[in-house]
Amino acid sequence: MNSNRRKLGRAVILVLFLCHIALGIYTELGLIEINPLPSWLMKIEEF
Amino acid sequence: MSTAILLGSVWIFILLGLFLALPRLISRQRNASFRLGWLVVILVAMFARLVPNLILPMGSVWEMQMYQSVGDLVLRGEDVYSNPETENYHPYLPFQMYWMAISRWCAEQLQLPFVKIYRLAPILADTAIALLIYLNLRNRSAGFTALLGGLLYAINPVTVYVSAYQGQFDAIPALMILLSLQWLSRSPSKAGGWIGLGILIKNWPVLALPSLLTGIHGVKNKLTLLVTASITILAGVGFYILLFPANPVNILIKSLVYNQSVGVWGFAYLIRLPRLLEPTLSGPHQWLLGNGRYITLLGLALIFWFKARRESPQAGIFTILLAFLAITHAFSIQYLMWVVPFAILELEWRWLNRYTIGAFAYMFLTYTTFILEPRIMHVLPWPQADWWIIIPAGIPVWLVTVGWLIHRLRTTESKRLAGKV
C-alpha cells in the first residue's frame, strides 16, 4: 500500500516536473501561442 | 532560444543531476581522509557559478536596470531614496548600493557587461557559505558528511540560479547570518555586528534575530548583541547621510515599509484567484494587500513561540525561514535560496531534495521564459502570463515548503538529529 502510494507520488512529481520543463522549452523555442485568448483569461485586474 | 540561454539551461540541468546523484557518487569515498575537502568545496562552488556568469551576458532584465540606475546615482553623489528616477529601486538600507556603484564604474572602465561584474559579489558569498557549511559540519560529524554538505551547497541549482543567473544578492545576507551564528557562543558583539551588517544589506536577516537572542545566555550578552547590531545599522545609515543629501526618515520608510509582490505565491495567490477570474470579487485580495504583513508576522511569531525558541539558534533560524516561505503573503523568487544553507546544516537532505526539484521546475520556467528573456509574453500577454503560468508554476514548491514545515513542527530537534548524524 505504502509502496504504491510512493510510486504514485513519484509519478505525479515527475509529470509536474516535466510539464514545467516542457513549457519552459516550448516557450523559449516560440512553439506556443495562445491565440485567440479565451475571454476568462483577459479579465482586467483593477487596483 | 538564444545560445546563452541554451547553454545556461544545459549547465543548470547538469548541476541538478549532480546534486541529486552526489550522495551516491561520493559514497564510495566514505572512509577516505578529506584533508583538502575545503579546497574542493571552494573550487566546485566557484566553478559552478563562474561558468554561467561567463556564459550569460544578461541577468534579471528588470533588476539589473534598477541596480545600474542606483549605481549611477551613487557615482553622481545623489540621494537614491528621494530621487524620482529610483524611488522604489532600492528598498533596503544603504550598503549594497556601493557595490552597485563599484560594479557600474568597473563595467565602464573594463568595457564589460555590468551584470557580469555585479554577480561576482553573490558568487563569492555563495562560495564562502559552502566553505562555512563544510567547516561547521566537519566540527560535529565525519569528514564525509562535511564534504557532502559543502558540495551539496556548492552545486545546489537553486542557489546557483539566484546568484549566477539572476544576479540577486541574497547569498550575502545569508552569509552574514551564518557568520553571526559562528560567533554567537564566543562573542555576542561580533555576532551582533554580523547580523547588523546582514540587516543593513537586506531586511530579511531580521528574521534570524529572535533565535540568535534566545541562543545566548544572560541579559548582558543579549543586550550586547542587540546594541552592536543596532550600532552597525546606524553606522551604515549615518555614513550614507554624511555622503549624500538624504533624509534619514525617508531612508527608513523606503527600506522598511516595503510591501510589494503580494499575491504571487502560496496562500496569497489562492486568495487573489477569485479576483483574477472575476474582478468584482476583489474584497479578500484587497484586504490582504492592507493586512497581509500582519498575518505573516503573527504566523511567524506563533511558530517562534511554540517551536523555534525551544530549538538551537541554527535550527530555530531554519524553522522560521521555512515558515516564512510557507506562510508569507509577499514573495520574490530569490527567497527560495534562504533555506538551502540551513537545511544542509540541519541535515534535512531528503526534504531538501524534494524542495530542490520543485524549486528547480519553477525556476527553470520562470528564469528561462521571463527573468532572463521575457519570452512568455509570446504565449500570453502580461499580466495574464504571470497569473496563469508563472505564479501557478510555483504552487508545487510552495506545497513542499508547507509539507516540510508540518514535518518540522511535528518532530523534535533531538529526534531529527538522532536519525541523521
PDB file of C-alpha atoms in Angstrom, chain B residues 174-384:
ATOM      1  CA  ALA B 174      22.647  34.587   4.289  1.00  0.00           C
ATOM      2  CA  LEU B 175      26.423  34.548   4.771  1.00  0.00           C
ATOM      3  CA  MET B 176      26.104  37.265   7.448  1.00  0.00           C
ATOM      4  CA  ILE B 177      23.586  35.127   9.387  1.00  0.00           C
ATOM      5  CA  LEU B 178      25.944  32.155   9.236  1.00  0.00           C
ATOM      6  CA  LEU B 179      28.851  34.300  10.452  1.00  0.00           C
ATOM      7  CA  SER B 180      26.694  35.632  13.267  1.00  0.00           C
ATOM      8  CA  LEU B 181      25.851  32.039  14.267  1.00  0.00           C
ATOM      9  CA  GLN B 182      29.513  31.139  14.100  1.00  0.00           C
ATOM     10  CA  TRP B 183      30.421  33.842  16.641  1.00  0.00           C
ATOM     11  CA  LEU B 184      27.320  33.554  18.811  1.00  0.00           C
ATOM     12  CA  SER B 185      28.768  31.486  21.651  1.00  0.00           C
ATOM     13  CA  ARG B 186      32.178  33.174  21.643  1.00  0.00           C
ATOM     14  CA  SER B 187      31.493  36.865  21.086  1.00  0.00           C
ATOM     15  CA  PRO B 188      27.987  38.395  21.234  1.00  0.00           C
ATOM     16  CA  SER B 189      29.374  41.702  19.962  1.00  0.00           C
ATOM     17  CA  LYS B 190      30.813  40.118  16.806  1.00  0.00           C
ATOM     18  CA  ALA B 191      27.612  38.109  16.338  1.00  0.00           C
ATOM     19  CA  GLY B 192      25.677  41.388  16.647  1.00  0.00           C
ATOM     20  CA  GLY B 193      27.989  43.104  14.172  1.00  0.00           C
ATOM     21  CA  TRP B 194      27.491  40.403  11.550  1.00  0.00           C
ATOM     22  CA  ILE B 195      23.718  40.250  11.887  1.00  0.00           C
ATOM     23  CA  GLY B 196      23.573  44.075  11.845  1.00  0.00           C
ATOM     24  CA  LEU B 197      25.541  44.065   8.605  1.00  0.00           C
ATOM     25  CA  GLY B 198      23.174  41.429   7.223  1.00  0.00           C
ATOM     26  CA  ILE B 199      20.141  43.611   8.012  1.00  0.00           C
ATOM     27  CA  LEU B 200      21.919  46.607   6.507  1.00  0.00           C
ATOM     28  CA  ILE B 201      22.339  44.689   3.251  1.00  0.00           C
ATOM     29  CA  LYS B 202      18.791  43.262   3.062  1.00  0.00           C
ATOM     30  CA  ASN B 203      16.000  43.348   5.597  1.00  0.00           C
ATOM     31  CA  TRP B 204      15.217  39.648   5.905  1.00  0.00           C
ATOM     32  CA  PRO B 205      18.074  38.639   8.293  1.00  0.00           C
ATOM     33  CA  VAL B 206      15.943  40.348  10.950  1.00  0.00           C
ATOM     34  CA  LEU B 207      14.030  37.030  10.918  1.00  0.00           C
ATOM     35  CA  ALA B 208      17.112  35.389  12.461  1.00  0.00           C
ATOM     36  CA  LEU B 209      17.400  37.881  15.311  1.00  0.00           C
ATOM     37  CA  PRO B 210      14.910  36.270  17.772  1.00  0.00           C
ATOM     38  CA  SER B 211      16.616  32.846  17.519  1.00  0.00           C
ATOM     39  CA  LEU B 212      20.049  34.438  17.902  1.00  0.00           C
ATOM     40  CA  LEU B 213      18.871  36.272  21.030  1.00  0.00           C
ATOM     41  CA  THR B 214      17.383  33.153  22.611  1.00  0.00           C
ATOM     42  CA  GLY B 215      20.572  31.274  21.739  1.00  0.00           C
ATOM     43  CA  ILE B 216      22.811  33.255  24.102  1.00  0.00           C
ATOM     44  CA  HIS B 217      22.644  33.238  27.865  1.00  0.00           C
ATOM     45  CA  GLY B 218      22.432  36.274  30.093  1.00  0.00           C
ATOM     46  CA  VAL B 219      20.721  39.621  29.685  1.00  0.00           C
ATOM     47  CA  LYS B 220      24.088  41.356  29.303  1.00  0.00           C
ATOM     48  CA  ASN B 221      25.072  39.173  26.336  1.00  0.00           C
ATOM     49  CA  LYS B 222      21.666  39.604  24.690  1.00  0.00           C
ATOM     50  CA  LEU B 223      21.918  43.378  25.105  1.00  0.00           C
ATOM     51  CA  THR B 224      25.456  43.378  23.703  1.00  0.00           C
ATOM     52  CA  LEU B 225      24.224  41.573  20.585  1.00  0.00           C
ATOM     53  CA  LEU B 226      21.288  43.943  20.154  1.00  0.00           C
ATOM     54  CA  VAL B 227      23.361  47.074  20.739  1.00  0.00           C
ATOM     55  CA  THR B 228      26.173  46.083  18.367  1.00  0.00           C
ATOM     56  CA  ALA B 229      23.637  45.084  15.700  1.00  0.00           C
ATOM     57  CA  SER B 230      21.899  48.467  16.108  1.00  0.00           C
ATOM     58  CA  ILE B 231      25.198  50.383  16.082  1.00  0.00           C
ATOM     59  CA  THR B 232      26.222  48.627  12.853  1.00  0.00           C
ATOM     60  CA  ILE B 233      22.918  49.550  11.204  1.00  0.00           C
ATOM     61  CA  LEU B 234      23.025  53.137  12.467  1.00  0.00           C
ATOM     62  CA  ALA B 235      26.665  53.482  11.382  1.00  0.00           C
ATOM     63  CA  GLY B 236      25.687  52.392   7.878  1.00  0.00           C
ATOM     64  CA  VAL B 237      22.805  54.868   7.720  1.00  0.00           C
ATOM     65  CA  GLY B 238      24.971  57.629   9.298  1.00  0.00           C
ATOM     66  CA  PHE B 239      27.766  57.042   6.791  1.00  0.00           C
ATOM     67  CA  TYR B 240      25.257  57.372   3.946  1.00  0.00           C
ATOM     68  CA  ILE B 241      23.792  60.599   5.358  1.00  0.00           C
ATOM     69  CA  LEU B 242      27.305  62.054   5.641  1.00  0.00           C
ATOM     70  CA  LEU B 243      27.999  61.292   1.991  1.00  0.00           C
ATOM     71  CA  PHE B 244      24.621  62.098   0.434  1.00  0.00           C
ATOM     72  CA  PRO B 245      21.962  64.785   0.956  1.00  0.00           C
ATOM     73  CA  ALA B 246      19.446  62.338   2.446  1.00  0.00           C
ATOM     74  CA  ASN B 247      16.628  62.383   4.981  1.00  0.00           C
ATOM     75  CA  PRO B 248      17.057  59.502   7.494  1.00  0.00           C
ATOM     76  CA  VAL B 249      13.273  59.166   7.973  1.00  0.00           C
ATOM     77  CA  ASN B 250      12.846  58.747   4.227  1.00  0.00           C
ATOM     78  CA  ILE B 251      15.586  56.078   4.174  1.00  0.00           C
ATOM     79  CA  LEU B 252      13.826  54.115   6.919  1.00  0.00           C
ATOM     80  CA  ILE B 253      10.400  54.435   5.284  1.00  0.00           C
ATOM     81  CA  LYS B 254      11.679  53.299   1.873  1.00  0.00           C
ATOM     82  CA  SER B 255      13.697  50.441   3.388  1.00  0.00           C
ATOM     83  CA  LEU B 256      11.335  49.065   5.973  1.00  0.00           C
ATOM     84  CA  VAL B 257       7.789  49.727   4.709  1.00  0.00           C
ATOM     85  CA  TYR B 258       8.178  47.530   1.676  1.00  0.00           C
ATOM     86  CA  ASN B 259       5.022  45.639   0.754  1.00  0.00           C
ATOM     87  CA  GLN B 260       5.277  44.617  -2.906  1.00  0.00           C
ATOM     88  CA  SER B 261       4.682  41.341  -4.734  1.00  0.00           C
ATOM     89  CA  VAL B 262       1.583  40.443  -2.703  1.00  0.00           C
ATOM     90  CA  GLY B 263      -0.463  37.551  -4.114  1.00  0.00           C
ATOM     91  CA  VAL B 264       2.233  35.956  -6.286  1.00  0.00           C
ATOM     92  CA  TRP B 265       2.933  32.933  -4.080  1.00  0.00           C
ATOM     93  CA  GLY B 266       1.305  30.457  -1.781  1.00  0.00           C
ATOM     94  CA  PHE B 267      -1.942  31.101   0.045  1.00  0.00           C
ATOM     95  CA  ALA B 268      -1.949  34.744  -1.094  1.00  0.00           C
ATOM     96  CA  TYR B 269      -2.347  33.607  -4.720  1.00  0.00           C
ATOM     97  CA  LEU B 270      -5.274  31.391  -3.776  1.00  0.00           C
ATOM     98  CA  ILE B 271      -6.903  34.421  -2.124  1.00  0.00           C
ATOM     99  CA  ARG B 272      -6.171  36.527  -5.197  1.00  0.00           C
ATOM    100  CA  LEU B 273      -7.514  33.910  -7.607  1.00  0.00           C
ATOM    101  CA  PRO B 274     -11.241  34.835  -7.358  1.00  0.00           C
ATOM    102  CA  ARG B 275     -10.327  38.429  -8.215  1.00  0.00           C
ATOM    103  CA  LEU B 276      -8.436  37.318 -11.309  1.00  0.00           C
ATOM    104  CA  LEU B 277     -11.404  35.291 -12.525  1.00  0.00           C
ATOM    105  CA  GLU B 278     -13.999  37.899 -11.610  1.00  0.00           C
ATOM    106  CA  PRO B 279     -12.812  41.475 -10.862  1.00  0.00           C
ATOM    107  CA  THR B 280     -15.865  42.210  -8.727  1.00  0.00           C
ATOM    108  CA  LEU B 281     -14.641  39.613  -6.200  1.00  0.00           C
ATOM    109  CA  SER B 282     -11.754  41.817  -5.132  1.00  0.00           C
ATOM    110  CA  GLY B 283     -12.584  42.056  -1.418  1.00  0.00           C
ATOM    111  CA  PRO B 284     -10.351  39.307   0.065  1.00  0.00           C
ATOM    112  CA  HIS B 285      -7.336  40.291  -2.016  1.00  0.00           C
ATOM    113  CA  GLN B 286      -7.834  43.969  -1.257  1.00  0.00           C
ATOM    114  CA  TRP B 287      -7.925  43.095   2.439  1.00  0.00           C
ATOM    115  CA  LEU B 288      -4.751  41.042   2.052  1.00  0.00           C
ATOM    116  CA  LEU B 289      -2.930  43.959   0.410  1.00  0.00           C
ATOM    117  CA  GLY B 290      -3.556  46.046   3.510  1.00  0.00           C
ATOM    118  CA  ASN B 291      -3.226  43.375   6.211  1.00  0.00           C
ATOM    119  CA  GLY B 292      -1.104  40.543   4.772  1.00  0.00           C
ATOM    120  CA  ARG B 293       2.014  41.611   6.633  1.00  0.00           C
ATOM    121  CA  TYR B 294       0.240  41.249   9.978  1.00  0.00           C
ATOM    122  CA  ILE B 295      -0.865  37.709   9.109  1.00  0.00           C
ATOM    123  CA  THR B 296       2.685  36.769   8.152  1.00  0.00           C
ATOM    124  CA  LEU B 297       4.117  38.363  11.300  1.00  0.00           C
ATOM    125  CA  LEU B 298       1.505  36.706  13.524  1.00  0.00           C
ATOM    126  CA  GLY B 299       2.178  33.297  11.974  1.00  0.00           C
ATOM    127  CA  LEU B 300       5.935  33.694  12.405  1.00  0.00           C
ATOM    128  CA  ALA B 301       5.501  34.901  15.989  1.00  0.00           C
ATOM    129  CA  LEU B 302       3.370  31.857  16.865  1.00  0.00           C
ATOM    130  CA  ILE B 303       5.824  29.427  15.260  1.00  0.00           C
ATOM    131  CA  PHE B 304       8.703  31.115  17.030  1.00  0.00           C
ATOM    132  CA  TRP B 305       6.920  30.994  20.388  1.00  0.00           C
ATOM    133  CA  PHE B 306       5.737  27.390  20.214  1.00  0.00           C
ATOM    134  CA  LYS B 307       8.662  25.869  18.301  1.00  0.00           C
ATOM    135  CA  ALA B 308      11.706  27.880  17.227  1.00  0.00           C
ATOM    136  CA  ARG B 309      12.571  29.386  20.601  1.00  0.00           C
ATOM    137  CA  ARG B 310      12.951  25.891  22.047  1.00  0.00           C
ATOM    138  CA  GLU B 311      15.403  24.879  19.312  1.00  0.00           C
ATOM    139  CA  SER B 312      19.105  25.667  18.919  1.00  0.00           C
ATOM    140  CA  PRO B 313      19.701  29.045  17.204  1.00  0.00           C
ATOM    141  CA  GLN B 314      20.632  27.344  13.923  1.00  0.00           C
ATOM    142  CA  ALA B 315      17.577  25.078  13.970  1.00  0.00           C
ATOM    143  CA  GLY B 316      15.335  27.957  15.081  1.00  0.00           C
ATOM    144  CA  ILE B 317      16.503  30.199  12.243  1.00  0.00           C
ATOM    145  CA  PHE B 318      15.845  27.421   9.759  1.00  0.00           C
ATOM    146  CA  THR B 319      12.355  26.801  11.155  1.00  0.00           C
ATOM    147  CA  ILE B 320      11.499  30.494  10.895  1.00  0.00           C
ATOM    148  CA  LEU B 321      12.853  30.877   7.342  1.00  0.00           C
ATOM    149  CA  LEU B 322      10.970  27.772   6.245  1.00  0.00           C
ATOM    150  CA  ALA B 323       7.821  29.048   7.963  1.00  0.00           C
ATOM    151  CA  PHE B 324       8.245  32.350   6.127  1.00  0.00           C
ATOM    152  CA  LEU B 325       8.239  30.565   2.754  1.00  0.00           C
ATOM    153  CA  ALA B 326       5.204  28.514   3.750  1.00  0.00           C
ATOM    154  CA  ILE B 327       3.032  31.353   5.089  1.00  0.00           C
ATOM    155  CA  THR B 328       4.282  34.586   3.544  1.00  0.00           C
ATOM    156  CA  HIS B 329       1.850  36.926   1.778  1.00  0.00           C
ATOM    157  CA  ALA B 330       4.628  38.591  -0.268  1.00  0.00           C
ATOM    158  CA  PHE B 331       7.315  36.831  -2.251  1.00  0.00           C
ATOM    159  CA  SER B 332      10.165  37.128  -4.727  1.00  0.00           C
ATOM    160  CA  ILE B 333      11.771  34.160  -6.413  1.00  0.00           C
ATOM    161  CA  GLN B 334      15.198  34.723  -4.851  1.00  0.00           C
ATOM    162  CA  TYR B 335      13.727  33.978  -1.390  1.00  0.00           C
ATOM    163  CA  LEU B 336      13.924  30.330  -2.423  1.00  0.00           C
ATOM    164  CA  MET B 337      17.643  30.253  -1.641  1.00  0.00           C
ATOM    165  CA  TRP B 338      17.244  31.340   2.020  1.00  0.00           C
ATOM    166  CA  VAL B 339      16.550  27.907   3.448  1.00  0.00           C
ATOM    167  CA  VAL B 340      19.161  25.960   1.471  1.00  0.00           C
ATOM    168  CA  PRO B 341      22.267  26.550   3.664  1.00  0.00           C
ATOM    169  CA  PHE B 342      20.326  25.979   6.887  1.00  0.00           C
ATOM    170  CA  ALA B 343      18.633  22.841   5.536  1.00  0.00           C
ATOM    171  CA  ILE B 344      22.072  21.377   4.779  1.00  0.00           C
ATOM    172  CA  LEU B 345      23.398  22.304   8.218  1.00  0.00           C
ATOM    173  CA  GLU B 346      20.309  20.719   9.763  1.00  0.00           C
ATOM    174  CA  LEU B 347      20.955  17.597   7.656  1.00  0.00           C
ATOM    175  CA  GLU B 348      17.432  17.771   6.223  1.00  0.00           C
ATOM    176  CA  TRP B 349      18.689  16.351   2.953  1.00  0.00           C
ATOM    177  CA  ARG B 350      15.694  14.283   1.947  1.00  0.00           C
ATOM    178  CA  TRP B 351      13.343  17.272   2.168  1.00  0.00           C
ATOM    179  CA  LEU B 352      15.986  19.435   0.524  1.00  0.00           C
ATOM    180  CA  ASN B 353      15.934  17.081  -2.480  1.00  0.00           C
ATOM    181  CA  ARG B 354      12.147  17.422  -2.837  1.00  0.00           C
ATOM    182  CA  TYR B 355      12.405  21.179  -2.368  1.00  0.00           C
ATOM    183  CA  THR B 356      15.216  21.498  -4.926  1.00  0.00           C
ATOM    184  CA  ILE B 357      13.253  19.522  -7.545  1.00  0.00           C
ATOM    185  CA  GLY B 358      10.130  21.684  -7.000  1.00  0.00           C
ATOM    186  CA  ALA B 359      12.080  24.927  -6.918  1.00  0.00           C
ATOM    187  CA  PHE B 360      14.118  23.930  -9.964  1.00  0.00           C
ATOM    188  CA  ALA B 361      10.989  23.286 -12.044  1.00  0.00           C
ATOM    189  CA  TYR B 362       9.539  26.658 -11.049  1.00  0.00           C
ATOM    190  CA  MET B 363      12.834  28.478 -11.534  1.00  0.00           C
ATOM    191  CA  PHE B 364      13.627  26.848 -14.877  1.00  0.00           C
ATOM    192  CA  LEU B 365      10.304  28.011 -16.287  1.00  0.00           C
ATOM    193  CA  THR B 366      10.497  31.474 -14.737  1.00  0.00           C
ATOM    194  CA  TYR B 367      14.159  32.239 -15.442  1.00  0.00           C
ATOM    195  CA  THR B 368      14.145  30.858 -18.968  1.00  0.00           C
ATOM    196  CA  THR B 369      10.905  32.431 -20.158  1.00  0.00           C
ATOM    197  CA  PHE B 370      10.656  35.587 -18.076  1.00  0.00           C
ATOM    198  CA  ILE B 371      13.544  36.732 -15.858  1.00  0.00           C
ATOM    199  CA  LEU B 372      16.441  36.310 -18.288  1.00  0.00           C
ATOM    200  CA  GLU B 373      14.471  36.747 -21.508  1.00  0.00           C
ATOM    201  CA  PRO B 374      10.831  37.859 -21.319  1.00  0.00           C
ATOM    202  CA  ARG B 375       9.550  35.408 -23.943  1.00  0.00           C
ATOM    203  CA  ILE B 376       6.495  34.301 -22.007  1.00  0.00           C
ATOM    204  CA  MET B 377       4.638  37.296 -23.441  1.00  0.00           C
ATOM    205  CA  HIS B 378       4.603  35.466 -26.786  1.00  0.00           C
ATOM    206  CA  VAL B 379       2.423  32.803 -25.192  1.00  0.00           C
ATOM    207  CA  LEU B 380       0.148  35.154 -23.273  1.00  0.00           C
ATOM    208  CA  PRO B 381       0.183  38.928 -22.789  1.00  0.00           C
ATOM    209  CA  TRP B 382       1.310  40.369 -19.468  1.00  0.00           C
ATOM    210  CA  PRO B 383      -0.024  40.193 -16.722  1.00  0.00           C
ATOM    211  CA  GLN B 384      -2.115  37.176 -17.804  1.00  0.00           C
TER     212      GLN B 384
END
